[in-house]
C-alpha cells in the first residue's frame, strides 16, 4: 500500500517525505548506491552523534507485474541509540566461546572453575531511512526536512496538552517499588544460572568418577600385562625346547590366554569410558557456555534496571481524561467562535480569554454573559467579534435558555464605579 500511495503521488507531481517501516529493510545492505557518510549532528562536546548518507531504495508493489517505485533515501545513523547486531549471538555461539579467557580460565571441567560473563554482544547504530519522491534532493536537506516535520507533528501536544500539564503524574507517591517485569526476568535468569551450575557440577563429578575408574582399570591392565609377559616367556621357552606336548605346558598356556583376555577387557572398558568422558565433557562445555551467557544476561538486566516509584493510577487516569477533555473543548471553541487569526493558535494564546472575569445575568429565557474588556484595543476587537459570533450562533444551554455574550467595562473601572456609587 505504501508503494502504491507513493507511486500515485509521484505521478501527481507531489513531494513526499516519510520514513520506511522497520519491516521494509534490514540493514545498510538493503539500500543501493550508498554514498559517503557526513556529520549531521554533534553534541555540546563536538562529538558526532548522527551521520547521514545519500542512497536509493526500491519499493516493491503488492502486484509483482507492476513496476517498483525507486525513491531517494537519506540514511541516518544515530550513535546515541545502539541496537544489537542481528545474528551476532549465533555467530558467537558457533565460534570459540572461550576466546576471551586466559589459559588457566579455560579448564571448565575442573573443580572450582568460576564462570565469567560472556562478552557483550556487538551493537550498531540505529538506522533511520528517510525517503522522498523528489529527485535530486540532498541527503542533509532531506534529513532536516524530516526532523522539522517532527516538530510540526508535535504542535498539538506542545501547544495544548503540555501547557495543561498532561505529562505530570498527579498520583506520584515518591515511594520506590520493585520493577515487577525486571524482577520476573531476573528470577528466570537466576534459576537458569542455578540449574546450569548444578548440571555442570554433576558433569564434573561424573568425570571425576570416570577418572578414578580409569585409573583402577589402568592398574589392573598393567598387572595382567606383566603376568601375561611372564607367562609368554615361559610359553616361548617351552616352545623353543619342543615341550609343547608336556603336561606343564598347557596350564601355562591357558593362564597366558586368560591374562591376554583380561587385558583386552580392560582396554575395551577404557575405550568405552573415553567415549563417555568425551560426551560428558561436551555436555559440561554446553552448560558452561550457557552459564557464561546467563551471566551476561544478568549483567545486562542490572545495567537496564531503572528505579520505579509508586503511582496512583486512578488519579492519573481521571486527571488525564479531564485535561484531554479541556484541550478538546478549547480547540472546539477556537474553531467555532474565534477569528481567522486564531485558527492555528495554542492554549497559551487563548488562555487570557478563558481567564476573563465578568458578570452573569439570568432571566427566564436567556443567560447573559458580560465579559470584562481587555486593556489592549486589538484584544478588545477580537473579544467583541467572539461575542458577536456566540450571540449570532444562538447557543442553547442544557436547560434550554439562550446564551448571550457581550463585552462590558474593564474590571477596574467597574469596581471603581461600584465603590463610588452611594448606598442607601
Short mmCIF file of C-alpha atoms in Angstrom, two decimals:
data_model
loop_
_atom_site.label_atom_id
_atom_site.label_comp_id
_atom_site.label_asym_id
_atom_site.label_seq_id
_atom_site.Cartn_x
_atom_site.Cartn_y
_atom_site.Cartn_z
CA UNK A 1 0.00 0.00 0.00
CA UNK A 2 2.85 2.40 0.75
CA UNK A 3 4.39 1.79 -2.66
CA UNK A 4 1.03 2.33 -4.40
CA UNK A 5 0.44 5.56 -2.49
CA UNK A 6 3.91 6.92 -3.27
CA UNK A 7 3.57 5.97 -6.91
CA UNK A 8 0.26 7.84 -7.17
CA UNK A 9 1.71 10.94 -5.52
CA UNK A 10 4.75 10.77 -7.79
CA UNK A 11 2.52 10.74 -10.86
CA UNK A 12 0.66 13.77 -9.48
CA UNK A 13 3.94 15.62 -9.03
CA UNK A 14 3.71 15.88 -5.24
CA UNK A 15 6.68 15.68 -2.92
CA UNK A 16 6.51 13.04 -0.18
CA UNK A 17 8.89 12.86 2.77
CA UNK A 18 8.37 9.88 5.04
CA UNK A 19 10.22 7.06 6.77
CA UNK A 20 10.47 3.38 5.89
CA UNK A 21 8.93 0.86 8.22
CA UNK A 22 11.25 -1.46 10.11
CA UNK A 23 9.94 -4.50 8.20
CA UNK A 24 10.79 -2.96 4.81
CA UNK A 25 14.56 -3.13 5.25
CA UNK A 26 17.18 -5.00 7.26
CA UNK A 27 20.41 -3.00 7.28
CA UNK A 28 22.56 -0.85 5.03
CA UNK A 29 22.85 -3.72 2.57
CA UNK A 30 19.16 -3.27 1.73
CA UNK A 31 19.92 0.07 0.01
CA UNK A 32 21.63 0.86 -3.26
CA UNK A 33 24.20 3.49 -4.20
CA UNK A 34 25.04 4.33 -0.61
CA UNK A 35 27.25 7.42 -0.57
CA UNK A 36 29.80 8.73 1.90
CA UNK A 37 28.79 9.40 5.48
CA UNK A 38 28.80 13.02 6.64
CA UNK A 39 28.35 14.52 10.09
CA UNK A 40 24.75 15.60 10.63
CA UNK A 41 24.50 16.41 14.33
CA UNK A 42 27.01 16.89 17.14
CA UNK A 43 26.67 17.22 20.89
CA UNK A 44 27.91 20.03 23.08
CA UNK A 45 31.38 18.44 23.20
CA UNK A 46 31.72 18.39 19.43
CA UNK A 47 31.27 14.61 19.12
CA UNK A 48 29.30 13.35 16.14
CA UNK A 49 26.06 11.75 17.30
CA UNK A 50 24.30 11.46 13.92
CA UNK A 51 25.62 10.78 10.44
CA UNK A 52 23.80 10.97 7.12
CA UNK A 53 24.48 9.45 3.70
CA UNK A 54 22.59 9.52 0.40
CA UNK A 55 21.20 6.27 -1.02
CA UNK A 56 18.43 4.85 -3.15
CA UNK A 57 15.75 2.30 -2.36
CA UNK A 58 13.32 0.28 -4.48
CA UNK A 59 9.81 -0.09 -3.05
CA UNK A 60 8.11 -3.19 -4.37
CA UNK A 61 4.39 -3.19 -5.08
CA UNK A 62 1.97 -5.90 -3.96
CA UNK A 63 1.45 -6.91 -7.60
CA UNK A 64 4.79 -8.20 -8.98
CA UNK A 65 3.71 -7.23 -12.51
CA UNK A 66 3.61 -3.53 -11.59
CA UNK A 67 6.88 -1.60 -11.78
CA UNK A 68 8.59 -0.83 -8.48
CA UNK A 69 8.96 2.70 -7.12
CA UNK A 70 12.52 4.00 -6.76
CA UNK A 71 12.96 6.72 -4.17
CA UNK A 72 15.75 8.89 -2.82
CA UNK A 73 16.91 7.99 0.70
CA UNK A 74 18.71 9.86 3.45
CA UNK A 75 20.29 7.19 5.69
CA UNK A 76 20.76 8.50 9.22
CA UNK A 77 22.94 6.66 11.75
CA UNK A 78 22.08 7.64 15.32
CA UNK A 79 25.02 6.76 17.56
CA UNK A 80 23.02 7.65 20.68
CA UNK A 81 20.88 4.53 20.25
CA UNK A 82 22.78 1.28 19.81
CA UNK A 83 20.99 -1.87 18.69
CA UNK A 84 22.39 -5.43 18.82
CA UNK A 85 23.61 -6.80 15.50
CA UNK A 86 21.24 -9.43 14.13
CA UNK A 87 22.81 -12.88 14.02
CA UNK A 88 25.74 -11.81 16.20
CA UNK A 89 24.70 -14.07 19.09
CA UNK A 90 24.51 -17.09 16.80
CA UNK A 91 27.94 -16.27 15.41
CA UNK A 92 29.37 -16.02 18.92
CA UNK A 93 27.86 -19.37 19.89
CA UNK A 94 29.37 -21.12 16.87
CA UNK A 95 32.87 -19.72 17.42
CA UNK A 96 35.24 -20.33 20.34
CA UNK A 97 33.26 -19.29 23.40
CA UNK A 98 36.50 -19.21 25.44
CA UNK A 99 38.39 -16.88 23.12
CA UNK A 100 38.38 -14.05 25.69
CA UNK A 101 39.61 -16.25 28.57
CA UNK A 102 43.16 -16.87 29.73
CA UNK A 103 44.70 -20.33 29.60
CA UNK A 104 44.11 -21.11 33.28
CA UNK A 105 40.48 -19.96 32.95
CA UNK A 106 39.62 -22.45 30.21
CA UNK A 107 39.65 -25.62 32.31
CA UNK A 108 35.88 -25.70 32.77
CA UNK A 109 35.91 -29.44 33.61
CA UNK A 110 37.96 -28.94 36.75
CA UNK A 111 36.52 -28.49 40.23
CA UNK A 112 36.30 -24.88 41.39
CA UNK A 113 36.05 -23.41 37.89
CA UNK A 114 34.46 -19.96 38.07
CA UNK A 115 32.36 -18.81 35.12
CA UNK A 116 32.84 -15.29 33.82
CA UNK A 117 30.15 -13.35 31.93
CA UNK A 118 30.29 -13.73 28.18
CA UNK A 119 31.45 -10.70 26.18
CA UNK A 120 28.76 -8.17 25.38
CA UNK A 121 27.01 -8.65 22.06
CA UNK A 122 28.23 -6.34 19.28
CA UNK A 123 25.96 -3.38 18.63
CA UNK A 124 25.45 -0.97 15.78
CA UNK A 125 23.96 2.48 15.49
CA UNK A 126 20.24 2.83 14.89
CA UNK A 127 19.43 3.30 11.21
CA UNK A 128 16.75 5.84 10.24
CA UNK A 129 15.93 5.73 6.49
CA UNK A 130 14.07 8.85 5.31
CA UNK A 131 12.70 8.61 1.77
CA UNK A 132 11.29 11.15 -0.68
CA UNK A 133 9.78 11.10 -4.17
CA UNK A 134 11.50 14.34 -5.12
CA UNK A 135 14.61 13.65 -7.23
CA UNK A 136 17.87 15.49 -6.67
CA UNK A 137 17.27 16.36 -3.02
CA UNK A 138 20.44 16.38 -0.94
CA UNK A 139 20.62 13.90 1.94
CA UNK A 140 21.29 16.56 4.58
CA UNK A 141 18.42 18.72 3.34
CA UNK A 142 16.08 15.71 3.28
CA UNK A 143 17.02 14.76 6.85
CA UNK A 144 16.50 18.33 8.06
CA UNK A 145 13.09 18.44 6.35
CA UNK A 146 12.01 15.25 8.05
CA UNK A 147 13.11 16.32 11.52
CA UNK A 148 11.43 19.71 11.08
CA UNK A 149 8.22 17.83 10.33
CA UNK A 150 8.53 16.09 13.68
CA UNK A 151 8.20 19.48 15.34
CA UNK A 152 5.12 20.26 13.26
CA UNK A 153 3.50 16.98 14.24
CA UNK A 154 4.15 17.68 17.90
CA UNK A 155 2.46 21.11 17.83
CA UNK A 156 -0.81 19.78 19.20
CA UNK A 157 0.97 18.18 22.16
CA UNK A 158 3.23 21.16 22.71
CA UNK A 159 0.56 23.86 22.33
CA UNK A 160 -2.33 22.18 24.14
CA UNK A 161 -1.54 19.13 26.23
CA UNK A 162 1.83 20.07 27.74
CA UNK A 163 0.57 23.54 28.88
CA UNK A 164 -2.20 21.64 30.65
CA UNK A 165 0.46 19.53 32.42
CA UNK A 166 -0.56 16.30 30.72
CA UNK A 167 2.98 15.00 31.25
CA UNK A 168 2.64 15.31 35.04
CA UNK A 169 1.87 12.27 37.20
CA UNK A 170 -0.60 13.53 39.78
CA UNK A 171 -0.57 10.26 41.66
CA UNK A 172 3.20 10.29 42.14
CA UNK A 173 3.84 8.96 45.65
CA UNK A 174 7.68 9.03 45.67
CA UNK A 175 7.84 5.55 47.19
CA UNK A 176 10.21 3.23 45.40
CA UNK A 177 8.70 -0.09 44.40
CA UNK A 178 10.02 -3.22 42.74
CA UNK A 179 10.12 -3.28 38.96
CA UNK A 180 7.91 -6.32 38.51
CA UNK A 181 8.83 -7.06 34.90
CA UNK A 182 12.54 -6.73 35.58
CA UNK A 183 12.19 -8.84 38.72
CA UNK A 184 10.50 -11.62 36.72
CA UNK A 185 13.32 -11.67 34.19
CA UNK A 186 15.94 -11.67 36.93
CA UNK A 187 14.24 -14.62 38.67
CA UNK A 188 14.21 -16.58 35.39
CA UNK A 189 17.90 -15.84 34.79
CA UNK A 190 18.80 -16.73 38.38
CA UNK A 191 17.01 -20.08 38.13
CA UNK A 192 18.73 -20.79 34.84
CA UNK A 193 22.10 -19.98 36.42
CA UNK A 194 21.47 -22.34 39.31
CA UNK A 195 20.29 -25.12 37.01
CA UNK A 196 23.24 -24.78 34.66
CA UNK A 197 25.68 -24.68 37.58
CA UNK A 198 24.15 -27.86 39.02
CA UNK A 199 24.32 -29.66 35.69
CA UNK A 200 27.92 -28.56 35.11
CA UNK A 201 28.90 -29.67 38.62
CA UNK A 202 27.20 -33.06 38.07
CA UNK A 203 29.26 -33.47 34.89
CA UNK A 204 32.45 -32.70 36.80
CA UNK A 205 31.54 -35.28 39.47
CA UNK A 206 30.91 -37.87 36.78
CA UNK A 207 34.21 -37.02 35.09
CA UNK A 208 35.98 -37.48 38.43
CA UNK A 209 34.36 -40.89 38.89
CA UNK A 210 35.35 -41.96 35.39
CA UNK A 211 38.89 -40.79 36.05
CA UNK A 212 39.13 -42.90 39.18
CA UNK A 213 37.64 -45.87 37.34
CA UNK A 214 40.13 -45.44 34.50
CA UNK A 215 42.97 -45.32 37.00
CA UNK A 216 41.86 -48.63 38.50
CA UNK A 217 41.47 -50.19 35.05
CA UNK A 218 44.94 -48.98 34.09
CA UNK A 219 46.48 -50.52 37.20
CA UNK A 220 44.64 -53.81 36.62
CA UNK A 221 45.67 -53.83 32.97
CA UNK A 222 49.30 -53.27 33.94
CA UNK A 223 49.17 -56.17 36.41
CA UNK A 224 47.66 -58.53 33.81
CA UNK A 225 50.12 -57.35 31.17
CA UNK A 226 53.03 -58.10 33.47
CA UNK A 227 51.58 -61.53 34.26
CA UNK A 228 51.00 -62.10 30.55
CA UNK A 229 54.63 -61.20 29.76
CA UNK A 230 55.95 -63.63 32.36
CA UNK A 231 53.69 -66.40 31.09
CA UNK A 232 54.57 -65.56 27.50
CA UNK A 233 58.30 -66.03 28.33
CA UNK A 234 57.56 -69.42 29.80
CA UNK A 235 55.50 -70.41 26.76
CA UNK A 236 58.34 -69.34 24.45
CA UNK A 237 60.77 -71.44 26.48
CA UNK A 238 58.51 -74.50 26.24
CA UNK A 239 58.08 -74.00 22.51
CA UNK A 240 61.82 -73.47 21.96
CA UNK A 241 62.57 -76.72 23.82
CA UNK A 242 59.92 -78.59 21.86
CA UNK A 243 57.98 -79.39 25.00
CA UNK A 244 54.57 -78.35 23.71
CA UNK A 245 53.18 -81.76 24.45
CA UNK A 246 54.33 -81.73 28.07
CA UNK A 247 51.76 -81.63 30.86
CA UNK A 248 53.25 -78.45 32.40
CA UNK A 249 52.91 -76.53 29.12
CA UNK A 250 49.11 -76.44 28.90
CA UNK A 251 48.40 -74.77 32.28
CA UNK A 252 50.93 -72.04 31.47
CA UNK A 253 49.46 -71.52 28.01
CA UNK A 254 45.93 -71.34 29.48
CA UNK A 255 46.96 -68.75 32.08
CA UNK A 256 48.63 -66.72 29.31
CA UNK A 257 45.45 -66.74 27.22
CA UNK A 258 43.38 -65.78 30.27
CA UNK A 259 45.74 -62.89 31.09
CA UNK A 260 45.55 -61.68 27.48
CA UNK A 261 41.74 -61.79 27.63
CA UNK A 262 41.72 -59.77 30.87
CA UNK A 263 44.00 -57.14 29.29
CA UNK A 264 41.70 -56.83 26.27
CA UNK A 265 38.66 -56.47 28.55
CA UNK A 266 40.33 -53.62 30.46
CA UNK A 267 41.35 -51.88 27.22
CA UNK A 268 37.78 -52.16 25.87
CA UNK A 269 36.36 -50.66 29.06
CA UNK A 270 38.90 -47.85 28.87
CA UNK A 271 37.79 -47.10 25.30
CA UNK A 272 34.13 -47.04 26.36
CA UNK A 273 34.98 -44.74 29.23
CA UNK A 274 36.84 -42.45 26.82
CA UNK A 275 33.69 -42.17 24.68
CA UNK A 276 31.58 -41.49 27.76
CA UNK A 277 34.10 -38.98 29.03
CA UNK A 278 34.03 -37.06 25.75
CA UNK A 279 30.22 -36.97 25.77
CA UNK A 280 30.22 -35.68 29.35
CA UNK A 281 32.88 -33.10 28.51
CA UNK A 282 30.70 -31.88 25.63
CA UNK A 283 27.73 -31.59 27.97
CA UNK A 284 29.80 -29.76 30.55
CA UNK A 285 31.06 -27.40 27.86
CA UNK A 286 27.48 -26.67 26.75
CA UNK A 287 26.38 -25.95 30.32
CA UNK A 288 29.40 -23.73 30.99
CA UNK A 289 28.85 -21.82 27.76
CA UNK A 290 25.22 -21.31 28.71
CA UNK A 291 26.35 -20.28 32.18
CA UNK A 292 28.51 -17.50 30.75
CA UNK A 293 25.65 -16.32 28.54
CA UNK A 294 23.28 -16.28 31.51
CA UNK A 295 25.79 -14.23 33.49
CA UNK A 296 25.97 -11.79 30.59
CA UNK A 297 22.16 -11.59 30.55
CA UNK A 298 22.16 -10.95 34.29
CA UNK A 299 24.61 -8.08 33.93
CA UNK A 300 22.60 -6.60 31.05
CA UNK A 301 19.47 -6.66 33.20
CA UNK A 302 21.31 -4.92 36.02
CA UNK A 303 22.51 -2.28 33.58
CA UNK A 304 18.99 -1.75 32.24
CA UNK A 305 17.46 -1.55 35.71
CA UNK A 306 15.68 1.73 36.47
CA UNK A 307 14.21 2.91 39.74
CA UNK A 308 10.41 2.77 39.79
CA UNK A 309 8.11 4.65 42.12
CA UNK A 310 4.54 4.07 43.17
CA UNK A 311 1.79 5.79 41.19
CA UNK A 312 -1.89 6.31 41.89
CA UNK A 313 -3.13 5.17 38.50
CA UNK A 314 -6.78 6.02 39.20
CA UNK A 315 -5.99 9.65 39.96
CA UNK A 316 -3.69 9.92 36.95
CA UNK A 317 -6.32 8.47 34.63
CA UNK A 318 -9.02 10.85 35.88
CA UNK A 319 -6.77 13.90 35.57
CA UNK A 320 -5.62 12.84 32.12
CA UNK A 321 -9.22 12.43 30.97
CA UNK A 322 -10.14 15.87 32.31
CA UNK A 323 -7.13 17.51 30.65
CA UNK A 324 -7.78 15.89 27.28
CA UNK A 325 -11.43 16.95 27.53
CA UNK A 326 -10.41 20.50 28.39
CA UNK A 327 -7.99 20.62 25.46
CA UNK A 328 -10.67 19.35 23.07
CA UNK A 329 -13.16 21.89 24.42
CA UNK A 330 -10.65 24.71 23.93
CA UNK A 331 -9.90 23.65 20.37
CA UNK A 332 -13.63 23.36 19.60
CA UNK A 333 -14.31 26.87 20.95
CA UNK A 334 -11.38 28.21 18.93
CA UNK A 335 -12.57 26.59 15.70
CA UNK A 336 -16.23 27.62 16.18
CA UNK A 337 -16.14 31.19 17.51
CA UNK A 338 -12.68 32.75 17.20
CA UNK A 339 -11.48 34.66 14.13
CA UNK A 340 -9.15 33.57 11.35
CA UNK A 341 -6.04 34.77 13.16
CA UNK A 342 -6.75 32.30 15.98
CA UNK A 343 -7.38 29.17 13.91
CA UNK A 344 -3.90 27.70 14.47
CA UNK A 345 -3.08 29.11 17.88
CA UNK A 346 -2.41 27.13 21.04
CA UNK A 347 -3.62 27.11 24.62
CA UNK A 348 -1.35 29.90 25.79
CA UNK A 349 -2.77 32.44 23.35
CA UNK A 350 -6.37 31.60 24.24
CA UNK A 351 -5.73 31.44 27.97
CA UNK A 352 -6.31 35.21 28.55
CA UNK A 353 -9.80 34.85 27.04
CA UNK A 354 -10.60 31.84 29.20
CA UNK A 355 -9.40 33.66 32.33
CA UNK A 356 -11.55 36.73 31.76
CA UNK A 357 -13.86 37.71 34.55
CA UNK A 358 -17.31 39.15 34.16
CA UNK A 359 -20.92 39.10 35.27
CA UNK A 360 -23.72 36.64 34.62
CA UNK A 361 -27.33 37.83 34.43
CA UNK A 362 -30.09 35.27 34.14
CA UNK A 363 -33.70 35.62 33.03
CA UNK A 364 -36.41 33.13 32.22
CA UNK A 365 -35.34 32.82 28.56
CA UNK A 366 -31.65 33.69 28.41
CA UNK A 367 -28.36 33.85 30.25
CA UNK A 368 -26.35 36.99 29.58
CA UNK A 369 -22.57 36.70 29.94
CA UNK A 370 -20.92 40.11 30.20
CA UNK A 371 -17.12 39.75 29.86
CA UNK A 372 -14.64 42.28 31.17
CA UNK A 373 -12.81 44.17 28.45
CA UNK A 374 -9.07 43.98 27.87
CA UNK A 375 -6.76 46.95 28.20
CA UNK A 376 -5.46 46.14 24.69
CA UNK A 377 -7.53 47.51 21.83
CA UNK A 378 -6.67 44.63 19.47
CA UNK A 379 -7.75 42.09 22.07
CA UNK A 380 -10.95 44.09 22.68
CA UNK A 381 -11.78 43.88 18.98
CA UNK A 382 -11.17 40.12 19.00
CA UNK A 383 -13.33 39.77 22.11
CA UNK A 384 -16.16 41.75 20.51
CA UNK A 385 -16.00 39.52 17.42
CA UNK A 386 -16.10 36.47 19.68
CA UNK A 387 -19.19 37.74 21.50
CA UNK A 388 -20.94 38.55 18.21
CA UNK A 389 -20.32 35.02 16.90
CA UNK A 390 -21.57 33.43 20.13
CA UNK A 391 -24.72 35.55 20.11
CA UNK A 392 -25.34 35.00 16.39
CA UNK A 393 -24.94 31.24 16.79
CA UNK A 394 -27.89 31.20 19.24
CA UNK A 395 -26.18 28.77 21.58
CA UNK A 396 -28.61 26.94 23.84
CA UNK A 397 -27.64 25.81 27.33
CA UNK A 398 -28.67 22.38 28.70
CA UNK A 399 -31.74 23.90 30.40
CA UNK A 400 -32.93 25.40 27.08
CA UNK A 401 -32.10 29.03 27.78
CA UNK A 402 -30.20 31.04 25.19
CA UNK A 403 -26.61 32.21 25.84
CA UNK A 404 -25.92 35.86 25.03
CA UNK A 405 -22.34 37.22 25.24
CA UNK A 406 -21.35 40.86 25.38
CA UNK A 407 -18.30 42.96 26.19
CA UNK A 408 -18.64 45.03 29.32
CA UNK A 409 -16.40 47.56 31.03
CA UNK A 410 -12.93 46.91 32.29
CA UNK A 411 -12.82 45.16 35.62
CA UNK A 412 -11.04 48.01 37.41
CA UNK A 413 -13.48 50.61 36.03
CA UNK A 414 -16.49 48.51 37.08
CA UNK A 415 -15.13 48.05 40.57
CA UNK A 416 -14.32 51.75 40.89
CA UNK A 417 -17.83 52.70 39.78
CA UNK A 418 -19.32 50.32 42.29
CA UNK A 419 -17.25 51.86 45.07
CA UNK A 420 -18.23 55.43 44.14
CA UNK A 421 -21.95 54.66 43.93
CA UNK A 422 -23.62 55.86 47.20
CA UNK A 423 -25.56 53.30 49.10
CA UNK A 424 -28.94 53.96 50.72
#
